[in-house]
Short mmCIF file of C-alpha atoms and ligand atoms in Angstrom, two decimals:
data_model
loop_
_atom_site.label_atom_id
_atom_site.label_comp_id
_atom_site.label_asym_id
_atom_site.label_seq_id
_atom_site.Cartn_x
_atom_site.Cartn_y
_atom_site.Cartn_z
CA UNK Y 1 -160.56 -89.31 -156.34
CA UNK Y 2 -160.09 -87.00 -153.01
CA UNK Y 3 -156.59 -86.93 -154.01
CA UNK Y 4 -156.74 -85.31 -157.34
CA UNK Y 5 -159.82 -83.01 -155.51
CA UNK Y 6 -157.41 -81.80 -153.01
CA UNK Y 7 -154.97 -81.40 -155.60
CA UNK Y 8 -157.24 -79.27 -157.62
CA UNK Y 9 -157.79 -77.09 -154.87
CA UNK Y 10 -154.37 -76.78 -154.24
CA UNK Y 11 -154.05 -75.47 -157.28
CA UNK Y 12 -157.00 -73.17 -157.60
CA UNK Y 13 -155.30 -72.14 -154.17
CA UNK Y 14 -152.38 -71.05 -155.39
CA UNK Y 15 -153.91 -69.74 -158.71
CA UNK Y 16 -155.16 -66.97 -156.76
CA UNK Y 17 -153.18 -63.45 -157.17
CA UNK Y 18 -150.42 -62.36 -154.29
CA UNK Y 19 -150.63 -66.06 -152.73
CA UNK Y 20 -147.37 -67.83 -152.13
CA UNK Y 21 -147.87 -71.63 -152.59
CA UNK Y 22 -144.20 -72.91 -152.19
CA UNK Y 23 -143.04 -76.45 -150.82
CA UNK Y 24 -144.81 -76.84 -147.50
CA UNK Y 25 -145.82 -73.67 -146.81
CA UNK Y 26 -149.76 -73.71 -145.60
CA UNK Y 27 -151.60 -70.40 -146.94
CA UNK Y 28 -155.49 -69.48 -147.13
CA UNK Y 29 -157.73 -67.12 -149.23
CA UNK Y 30 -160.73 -66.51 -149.56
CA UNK Y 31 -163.47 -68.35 -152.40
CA UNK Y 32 -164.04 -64.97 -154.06
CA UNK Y 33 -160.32 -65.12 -155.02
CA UNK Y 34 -160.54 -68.51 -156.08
CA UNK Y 35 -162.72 -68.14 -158.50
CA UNK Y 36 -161.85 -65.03 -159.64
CA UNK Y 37 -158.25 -66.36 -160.36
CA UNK Y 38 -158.46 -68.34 -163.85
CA UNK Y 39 -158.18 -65.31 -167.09
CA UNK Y 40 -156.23 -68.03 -169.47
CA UNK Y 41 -155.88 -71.45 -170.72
CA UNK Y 42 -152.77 -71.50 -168.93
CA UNK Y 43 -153.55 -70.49 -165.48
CA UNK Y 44 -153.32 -67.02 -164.41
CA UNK Y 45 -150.24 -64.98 -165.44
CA UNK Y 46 -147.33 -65.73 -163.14
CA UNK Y 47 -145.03 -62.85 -162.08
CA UNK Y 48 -142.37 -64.84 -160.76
CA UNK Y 49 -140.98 -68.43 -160.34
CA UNK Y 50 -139.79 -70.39 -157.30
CA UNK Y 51 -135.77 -71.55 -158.47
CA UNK Y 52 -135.37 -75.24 -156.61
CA UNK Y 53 -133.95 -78.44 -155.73
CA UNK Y 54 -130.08 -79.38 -156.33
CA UNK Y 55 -128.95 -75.66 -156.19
CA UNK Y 56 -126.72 -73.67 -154.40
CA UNK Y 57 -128.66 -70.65 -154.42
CA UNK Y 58 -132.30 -71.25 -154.29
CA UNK Y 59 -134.99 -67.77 -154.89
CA UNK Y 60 -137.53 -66.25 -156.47
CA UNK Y 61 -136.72 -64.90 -159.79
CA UNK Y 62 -138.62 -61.85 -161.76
CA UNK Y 63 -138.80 -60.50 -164.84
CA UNK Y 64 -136.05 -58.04 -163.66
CA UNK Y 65 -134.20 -61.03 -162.44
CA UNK Y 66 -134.25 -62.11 -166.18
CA UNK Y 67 -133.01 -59.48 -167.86
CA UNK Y 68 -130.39 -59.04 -165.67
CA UNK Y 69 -128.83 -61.80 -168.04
CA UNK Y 70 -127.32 -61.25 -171.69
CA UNK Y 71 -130.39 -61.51 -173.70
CA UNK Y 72 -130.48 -64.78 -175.89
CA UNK Y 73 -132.93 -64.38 -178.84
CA UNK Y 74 -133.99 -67.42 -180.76
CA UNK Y 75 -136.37 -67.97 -183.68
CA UNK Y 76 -138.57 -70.26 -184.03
CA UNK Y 77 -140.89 -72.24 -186.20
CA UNK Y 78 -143.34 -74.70 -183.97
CA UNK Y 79 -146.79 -76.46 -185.33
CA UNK Y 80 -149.16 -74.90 -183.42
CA UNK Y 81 -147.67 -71.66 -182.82
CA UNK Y 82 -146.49 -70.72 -186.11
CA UNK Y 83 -142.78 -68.97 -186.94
CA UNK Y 84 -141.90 -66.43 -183.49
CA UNK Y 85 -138.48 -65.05 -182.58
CA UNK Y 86 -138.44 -64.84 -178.40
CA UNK Y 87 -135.84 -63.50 -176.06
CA UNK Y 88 -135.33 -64.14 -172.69
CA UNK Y 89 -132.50 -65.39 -170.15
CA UNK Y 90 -130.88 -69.04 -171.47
CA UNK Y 91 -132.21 -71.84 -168.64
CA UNK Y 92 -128.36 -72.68 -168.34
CA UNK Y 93 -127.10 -69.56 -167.58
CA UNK Y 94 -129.49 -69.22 -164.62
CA UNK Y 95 -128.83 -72.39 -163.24
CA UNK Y 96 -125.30 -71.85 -163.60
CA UNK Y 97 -125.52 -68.89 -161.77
CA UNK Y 98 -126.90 -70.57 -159.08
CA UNK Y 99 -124.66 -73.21 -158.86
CA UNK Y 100 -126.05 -76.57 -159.31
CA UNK Y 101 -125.28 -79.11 -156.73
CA UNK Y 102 -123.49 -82.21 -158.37
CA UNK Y 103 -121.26 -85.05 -156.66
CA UNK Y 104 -117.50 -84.59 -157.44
CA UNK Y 105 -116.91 -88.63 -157.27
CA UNK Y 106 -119.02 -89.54 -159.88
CA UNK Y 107 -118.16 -88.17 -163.61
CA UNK Y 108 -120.10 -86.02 -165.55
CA UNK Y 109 -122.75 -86.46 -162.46
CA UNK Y 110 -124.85 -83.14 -163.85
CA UNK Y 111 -125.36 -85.30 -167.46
CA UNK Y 112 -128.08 -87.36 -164.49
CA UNK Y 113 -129.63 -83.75 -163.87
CA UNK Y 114 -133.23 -82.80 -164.91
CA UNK Y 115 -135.08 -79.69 -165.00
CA UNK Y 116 -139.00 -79.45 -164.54
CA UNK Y 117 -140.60 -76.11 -165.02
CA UNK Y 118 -143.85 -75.99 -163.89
CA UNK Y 119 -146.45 -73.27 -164.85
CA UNK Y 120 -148.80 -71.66 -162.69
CA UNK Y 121 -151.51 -74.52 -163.53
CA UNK Y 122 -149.49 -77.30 -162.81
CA UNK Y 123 -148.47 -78.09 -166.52
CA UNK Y 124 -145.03 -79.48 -166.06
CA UNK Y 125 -141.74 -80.91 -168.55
CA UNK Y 126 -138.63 -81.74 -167.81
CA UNK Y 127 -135.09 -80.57 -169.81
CA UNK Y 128 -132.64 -82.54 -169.59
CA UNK Y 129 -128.80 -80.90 -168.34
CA UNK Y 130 -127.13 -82.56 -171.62
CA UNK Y 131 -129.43 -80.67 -173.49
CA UNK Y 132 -128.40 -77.53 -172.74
CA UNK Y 133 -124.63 -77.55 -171.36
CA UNK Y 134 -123.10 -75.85 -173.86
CA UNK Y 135 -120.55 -78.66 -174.73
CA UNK Y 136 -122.69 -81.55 -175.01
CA UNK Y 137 -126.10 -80.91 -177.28
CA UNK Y 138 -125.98 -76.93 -176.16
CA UNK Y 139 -129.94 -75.74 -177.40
CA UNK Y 140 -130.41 -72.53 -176.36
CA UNK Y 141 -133.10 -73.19 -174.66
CA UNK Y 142 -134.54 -69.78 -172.84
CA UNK Y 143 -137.37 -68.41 -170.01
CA UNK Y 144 -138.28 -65.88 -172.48
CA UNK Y 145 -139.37 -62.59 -171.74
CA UNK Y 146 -140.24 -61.31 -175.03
CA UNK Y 147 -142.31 -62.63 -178.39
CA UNK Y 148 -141.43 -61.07 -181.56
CA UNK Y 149 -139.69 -57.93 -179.70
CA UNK Y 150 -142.78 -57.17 -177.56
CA UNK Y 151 -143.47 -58.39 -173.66
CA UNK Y 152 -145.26 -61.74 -173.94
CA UNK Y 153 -149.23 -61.77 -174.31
CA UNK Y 154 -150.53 -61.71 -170.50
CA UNK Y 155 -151.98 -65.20 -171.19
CA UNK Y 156 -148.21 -66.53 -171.13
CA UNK Y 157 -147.14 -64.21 -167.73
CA UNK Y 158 -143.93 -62.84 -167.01
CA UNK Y 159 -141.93 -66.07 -168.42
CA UNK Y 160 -142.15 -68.84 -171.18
CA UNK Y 161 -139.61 -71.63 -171.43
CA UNK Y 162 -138.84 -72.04 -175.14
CA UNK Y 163 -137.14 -74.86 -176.74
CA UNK Y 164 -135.80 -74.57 -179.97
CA UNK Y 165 -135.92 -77.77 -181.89
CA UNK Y 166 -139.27 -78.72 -180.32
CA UNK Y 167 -141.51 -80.07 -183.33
CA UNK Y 168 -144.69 -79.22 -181.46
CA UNK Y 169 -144.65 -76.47 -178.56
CA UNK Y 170 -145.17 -79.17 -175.34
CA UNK Y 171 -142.22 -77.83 -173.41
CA UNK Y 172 -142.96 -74.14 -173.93
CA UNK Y 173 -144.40 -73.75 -170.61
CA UNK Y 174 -146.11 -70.85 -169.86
CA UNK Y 175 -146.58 -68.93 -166.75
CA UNK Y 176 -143.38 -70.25 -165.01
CA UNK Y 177 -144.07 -70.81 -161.51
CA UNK Y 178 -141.48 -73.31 -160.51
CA UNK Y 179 -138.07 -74.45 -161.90
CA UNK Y 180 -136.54 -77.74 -160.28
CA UNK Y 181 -133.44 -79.30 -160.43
CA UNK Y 182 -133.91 -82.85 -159.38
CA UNK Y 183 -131.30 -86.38 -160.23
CA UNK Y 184 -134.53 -88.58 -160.80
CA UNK Y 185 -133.95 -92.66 -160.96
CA UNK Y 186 -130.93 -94.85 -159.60
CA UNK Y 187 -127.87 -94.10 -158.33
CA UNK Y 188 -125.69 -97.15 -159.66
CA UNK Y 189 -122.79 -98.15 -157.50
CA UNK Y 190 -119.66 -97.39 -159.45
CA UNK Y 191 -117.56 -99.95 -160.08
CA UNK Y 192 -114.80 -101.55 -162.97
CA UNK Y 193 -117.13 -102.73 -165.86
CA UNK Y 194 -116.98 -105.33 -168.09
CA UNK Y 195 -118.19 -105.49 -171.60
CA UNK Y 196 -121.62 -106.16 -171.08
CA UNK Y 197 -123.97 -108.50 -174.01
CA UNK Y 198 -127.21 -107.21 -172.24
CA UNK Y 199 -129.58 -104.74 -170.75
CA UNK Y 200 -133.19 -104.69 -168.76
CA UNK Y 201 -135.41 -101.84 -170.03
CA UNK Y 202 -137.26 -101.58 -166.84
CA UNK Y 203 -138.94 -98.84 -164.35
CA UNK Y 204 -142.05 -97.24 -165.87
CA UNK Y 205 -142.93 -99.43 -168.04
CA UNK Y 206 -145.94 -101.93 -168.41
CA UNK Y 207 -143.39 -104.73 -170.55
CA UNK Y 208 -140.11 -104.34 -168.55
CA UNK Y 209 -137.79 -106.46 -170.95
CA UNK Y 210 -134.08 -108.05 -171.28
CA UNK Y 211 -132.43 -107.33 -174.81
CA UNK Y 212 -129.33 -108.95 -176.30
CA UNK Y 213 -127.50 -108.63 -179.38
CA UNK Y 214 -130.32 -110.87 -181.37
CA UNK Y 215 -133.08 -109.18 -179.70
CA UNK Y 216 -131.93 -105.60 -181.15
CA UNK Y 217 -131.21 -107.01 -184.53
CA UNK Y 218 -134.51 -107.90 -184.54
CA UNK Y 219 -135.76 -104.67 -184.57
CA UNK Y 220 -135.89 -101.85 -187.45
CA UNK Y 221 -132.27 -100.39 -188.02
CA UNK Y 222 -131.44 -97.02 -187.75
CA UNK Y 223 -128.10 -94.82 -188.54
CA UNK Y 224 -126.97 -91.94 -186.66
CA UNK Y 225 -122.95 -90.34 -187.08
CA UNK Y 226 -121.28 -93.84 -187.55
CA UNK Y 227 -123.38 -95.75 -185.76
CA UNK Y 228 -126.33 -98.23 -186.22
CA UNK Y 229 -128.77 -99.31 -184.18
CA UNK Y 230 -132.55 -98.69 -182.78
CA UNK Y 231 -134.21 -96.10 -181.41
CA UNK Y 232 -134.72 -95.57 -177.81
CA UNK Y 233 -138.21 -94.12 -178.68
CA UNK Y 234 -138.85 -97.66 -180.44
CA UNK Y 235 -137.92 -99.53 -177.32
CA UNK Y 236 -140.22 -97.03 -175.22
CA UNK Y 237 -142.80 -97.45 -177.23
CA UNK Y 238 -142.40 -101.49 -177.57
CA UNK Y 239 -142.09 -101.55 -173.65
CA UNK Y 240 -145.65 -99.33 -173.16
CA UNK Y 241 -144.86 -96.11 -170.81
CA UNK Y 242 -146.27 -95.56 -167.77
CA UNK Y 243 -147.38 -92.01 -168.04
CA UNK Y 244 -148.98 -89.69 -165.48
CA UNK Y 245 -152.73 -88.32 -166.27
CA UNK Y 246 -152.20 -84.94 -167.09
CA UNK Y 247 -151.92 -83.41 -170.57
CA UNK Y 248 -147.99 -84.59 -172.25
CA UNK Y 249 -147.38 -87.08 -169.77
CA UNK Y 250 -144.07 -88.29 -172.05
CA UNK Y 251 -142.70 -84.69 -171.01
CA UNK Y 252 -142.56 -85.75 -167.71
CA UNK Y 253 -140.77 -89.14 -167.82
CA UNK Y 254 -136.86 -89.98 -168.29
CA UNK Y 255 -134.50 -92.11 -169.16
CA UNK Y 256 -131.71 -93.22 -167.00
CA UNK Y 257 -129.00 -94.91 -169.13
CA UNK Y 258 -126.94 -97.31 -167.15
CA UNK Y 259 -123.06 -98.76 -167.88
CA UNK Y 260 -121.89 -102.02 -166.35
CA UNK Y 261 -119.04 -99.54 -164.31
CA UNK Y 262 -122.05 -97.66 -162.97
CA UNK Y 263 -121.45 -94.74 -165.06
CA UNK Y 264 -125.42 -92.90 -165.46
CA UNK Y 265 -127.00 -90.29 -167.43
CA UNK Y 266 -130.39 -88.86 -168.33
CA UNK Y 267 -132.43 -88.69 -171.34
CA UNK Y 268 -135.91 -86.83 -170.96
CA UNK Y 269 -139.23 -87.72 -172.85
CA UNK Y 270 -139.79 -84.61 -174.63
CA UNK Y 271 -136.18 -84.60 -176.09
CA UNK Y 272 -136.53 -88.04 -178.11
CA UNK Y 273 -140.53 -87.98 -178.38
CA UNK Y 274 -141.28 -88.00 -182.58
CA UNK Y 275 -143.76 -84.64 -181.51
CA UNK Y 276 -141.49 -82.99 -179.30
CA UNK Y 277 -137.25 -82.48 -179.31
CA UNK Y 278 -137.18 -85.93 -182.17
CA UNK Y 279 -133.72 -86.45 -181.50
CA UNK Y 280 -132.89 -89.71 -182.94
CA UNK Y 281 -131.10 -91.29 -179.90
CA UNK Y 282 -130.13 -94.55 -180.55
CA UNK Y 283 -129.39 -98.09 -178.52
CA UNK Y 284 -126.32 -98.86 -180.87
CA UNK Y 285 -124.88 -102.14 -181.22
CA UNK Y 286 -121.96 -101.50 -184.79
CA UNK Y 287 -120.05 -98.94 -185.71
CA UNK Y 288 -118.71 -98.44 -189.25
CA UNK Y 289 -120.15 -102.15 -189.73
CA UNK Y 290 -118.46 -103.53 -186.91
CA UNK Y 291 -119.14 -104.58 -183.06
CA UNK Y 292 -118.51 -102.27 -180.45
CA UNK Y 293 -115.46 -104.80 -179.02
CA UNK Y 294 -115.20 -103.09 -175.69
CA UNK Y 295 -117.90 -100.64 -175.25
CA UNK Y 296 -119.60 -103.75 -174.38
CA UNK Y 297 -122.34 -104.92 -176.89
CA UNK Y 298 -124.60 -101.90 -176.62
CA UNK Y 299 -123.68 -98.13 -176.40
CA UNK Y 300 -126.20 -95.23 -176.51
CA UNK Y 301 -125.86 -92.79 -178.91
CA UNK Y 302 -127.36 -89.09 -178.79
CA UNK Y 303 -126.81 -87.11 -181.78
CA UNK Y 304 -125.64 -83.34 -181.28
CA UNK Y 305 -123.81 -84.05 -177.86
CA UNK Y 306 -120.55 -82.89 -179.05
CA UNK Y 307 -118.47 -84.30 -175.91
CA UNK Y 308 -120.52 -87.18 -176.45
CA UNK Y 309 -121.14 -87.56 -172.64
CA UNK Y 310 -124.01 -89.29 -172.68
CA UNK Y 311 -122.83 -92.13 -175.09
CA UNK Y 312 -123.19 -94.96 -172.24
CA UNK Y 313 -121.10 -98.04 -173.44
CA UNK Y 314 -121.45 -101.34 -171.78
CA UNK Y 315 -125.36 -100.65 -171.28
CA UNK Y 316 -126.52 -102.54 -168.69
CA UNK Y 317 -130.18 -100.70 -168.15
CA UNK Y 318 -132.79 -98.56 -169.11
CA UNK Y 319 -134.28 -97.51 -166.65
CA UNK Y 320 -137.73 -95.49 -166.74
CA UNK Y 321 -138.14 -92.86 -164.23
CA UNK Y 322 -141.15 -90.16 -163.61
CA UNK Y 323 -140.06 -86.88 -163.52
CA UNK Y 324 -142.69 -85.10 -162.44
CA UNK Y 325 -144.83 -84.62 -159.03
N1 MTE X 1 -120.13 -96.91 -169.41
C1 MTE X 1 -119.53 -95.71 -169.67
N2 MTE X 1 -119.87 -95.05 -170.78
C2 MTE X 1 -119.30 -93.86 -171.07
C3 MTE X 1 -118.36 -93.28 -170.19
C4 MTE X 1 -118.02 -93.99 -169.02
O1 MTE X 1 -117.19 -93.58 -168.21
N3 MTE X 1 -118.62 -95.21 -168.80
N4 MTE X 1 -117.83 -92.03 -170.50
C5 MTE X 1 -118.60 -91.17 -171.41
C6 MTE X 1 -117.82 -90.06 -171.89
S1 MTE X 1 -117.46 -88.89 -170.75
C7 MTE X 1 -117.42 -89.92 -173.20
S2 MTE X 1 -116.68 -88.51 -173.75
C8 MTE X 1 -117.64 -90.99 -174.18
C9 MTE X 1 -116.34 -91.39 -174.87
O2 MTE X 1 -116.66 -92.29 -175.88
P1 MTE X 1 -115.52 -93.12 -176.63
O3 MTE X 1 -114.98 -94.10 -175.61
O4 MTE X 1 -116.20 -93.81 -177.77
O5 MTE X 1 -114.49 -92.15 -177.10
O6 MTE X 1 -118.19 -92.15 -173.58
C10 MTE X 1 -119.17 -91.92 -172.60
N5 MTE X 1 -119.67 -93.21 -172.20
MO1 MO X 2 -116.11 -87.23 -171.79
#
């Protein structure tokens, strides 16, 4: 209870105008600008955002920071906010620019990469890297700038992250105040791997589980490319997520899909969640009718990667990991 008291005064804190509230930093202000502060359902407009975590270049980035990049317009159609075309700066682009920090030993180590972009009222979700690296499920996923050729309504500030693809509009975070690039969950060791005939769905979870061949079949089957399976949103849900209080808790939870060699990579919440990205990722176990042989027993399988990435054979574990603060 004084936790989440303190923590609302942090954030009426830094909801005032012209107050800095990054990482450690101590500031004060006066209770006139406290309560002054609030104008929107989305905390007051932001005018920049904080860019950090595994970067090479960490700053503050404003709207002239933004259009400094090629303008990426997408159109959209999202319950809840209705058919929009926005343009802004593509997420990957920026973080390209400022070089994200990944470990050379281990391959494809930014597919274990999430984004959370935080608004300036602490609504947070997380993007995962393989969503947006051009070569594996490339969305063009922007910090838009623009709604239908016009600034964005004040209520939204300077920025709005806008994901394409998103059934409902969860991970179109307004009033960007913070983008983080984190490598949430496990680091497995790396090692040979051997084809594996299980995995532990464990982490966040109230049910952590084992599943084998048997316990999968068990379980409704699903298709996706050549492969069948279940769906990793099933499992989730079978397994009962741990999710934080605030509003959309999935968008702030992950995935980390383990191989038996140690090879790891991230799914995110709001890209499988039915209401959010819906990408049918699957736990497959047969592929044109037959057993994997020596991707182990189990492989994932995420539709629209193209370099196919994040297709972790010889699954050893699921784990659940929070992304959020
Ligand atoms: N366990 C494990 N899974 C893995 C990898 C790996 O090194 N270890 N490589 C990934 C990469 S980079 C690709 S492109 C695909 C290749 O899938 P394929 O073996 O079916 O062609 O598997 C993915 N799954
Ligand atoms: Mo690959």
């Amino acid at each position: 209870m004084r936790k989440s008291l303190a923590i609302l005064l942090l954030l009426v804190i830094c909801s005032a105008p012209f107050v800095a509230c990054s990482g450690s930093q101590s500031t004060t202000t006066t209770p006139t600008a406290a309560t002054t502060a609030t104008s929107s359902t989305f905390g007051h407009p932001s005018t920049s955002f904080q860019l950090t975590g595994l970067v090479s270049h960490a700053g503050t980035f404003t709207l002239a920071d933004l259009e400094a990049f090629p303008k990426v317009t997408v159109t959209i159609n999202a319950q809840s906010l209705g058919a929009h075309s926005f343009g802004g700066a593509l997420l990957y682009s920026l973080l390209q620019q400022a070089g994200i920090m990944t470990v050379s030993t281990r391959k494809n180590d930014i597919l274990r990469k999430a984004v959370l972009i935080t608004g300036t009222d602490g609504y947070g979700a997380a993007i995962a890297l393989g969503e947006i690296i051009p070569r594996f499920a490339n969305k063009q996923v922007i910090l838009a700038y623009e709604e239908d050729g016009k600034p964005l309504p004040q209520a939204d500030g300077f920025a709005r992250l806008v994901v394409p693809g998103d059934a409902f509009a969860g991970r179109y975070v307004s009033n960007v105040a913070q983008v983080a690039v984190a490598s949430p969950g496990p680091v497995p060791t790396l090692g040979a791997g051997t084809p594996s005939n299980a995995f532990y769905l464990d982490g966040q979870v109230m049910h952590p589980a084992k599943y084998d061949l048997a316990a999968l079949k068990s379980l409704p089957t699903v298709q996706a490319i050549s492969y069948s399976g279940v769906l990793l949103n099933d499992l989730l849900t079978q397994a009962g997520t741990v999710l934080d209080k605030k509003k959309n808790g999935i968008l702030r939870l992950g995935v980390v899909a383990i191989g038996s060699d140690g090879y790891s990579v991230l799914i995110v919440g709001g890209e499988i969640a039915p209401k959010f990205g819906n990408v049918r990722v699957l736990v497959a176990y047969s592929t044109n009718g037959q057993s994997l042989s020596s991707d182990g027993f189990a492989r994932i399988v995420v539709p629209g990667d193209q370099a196919m990435g994040r297709f972790v054979s010889n699954l050893t574990e699921l784990q659940v990991v929070a992304l959020g603060s």
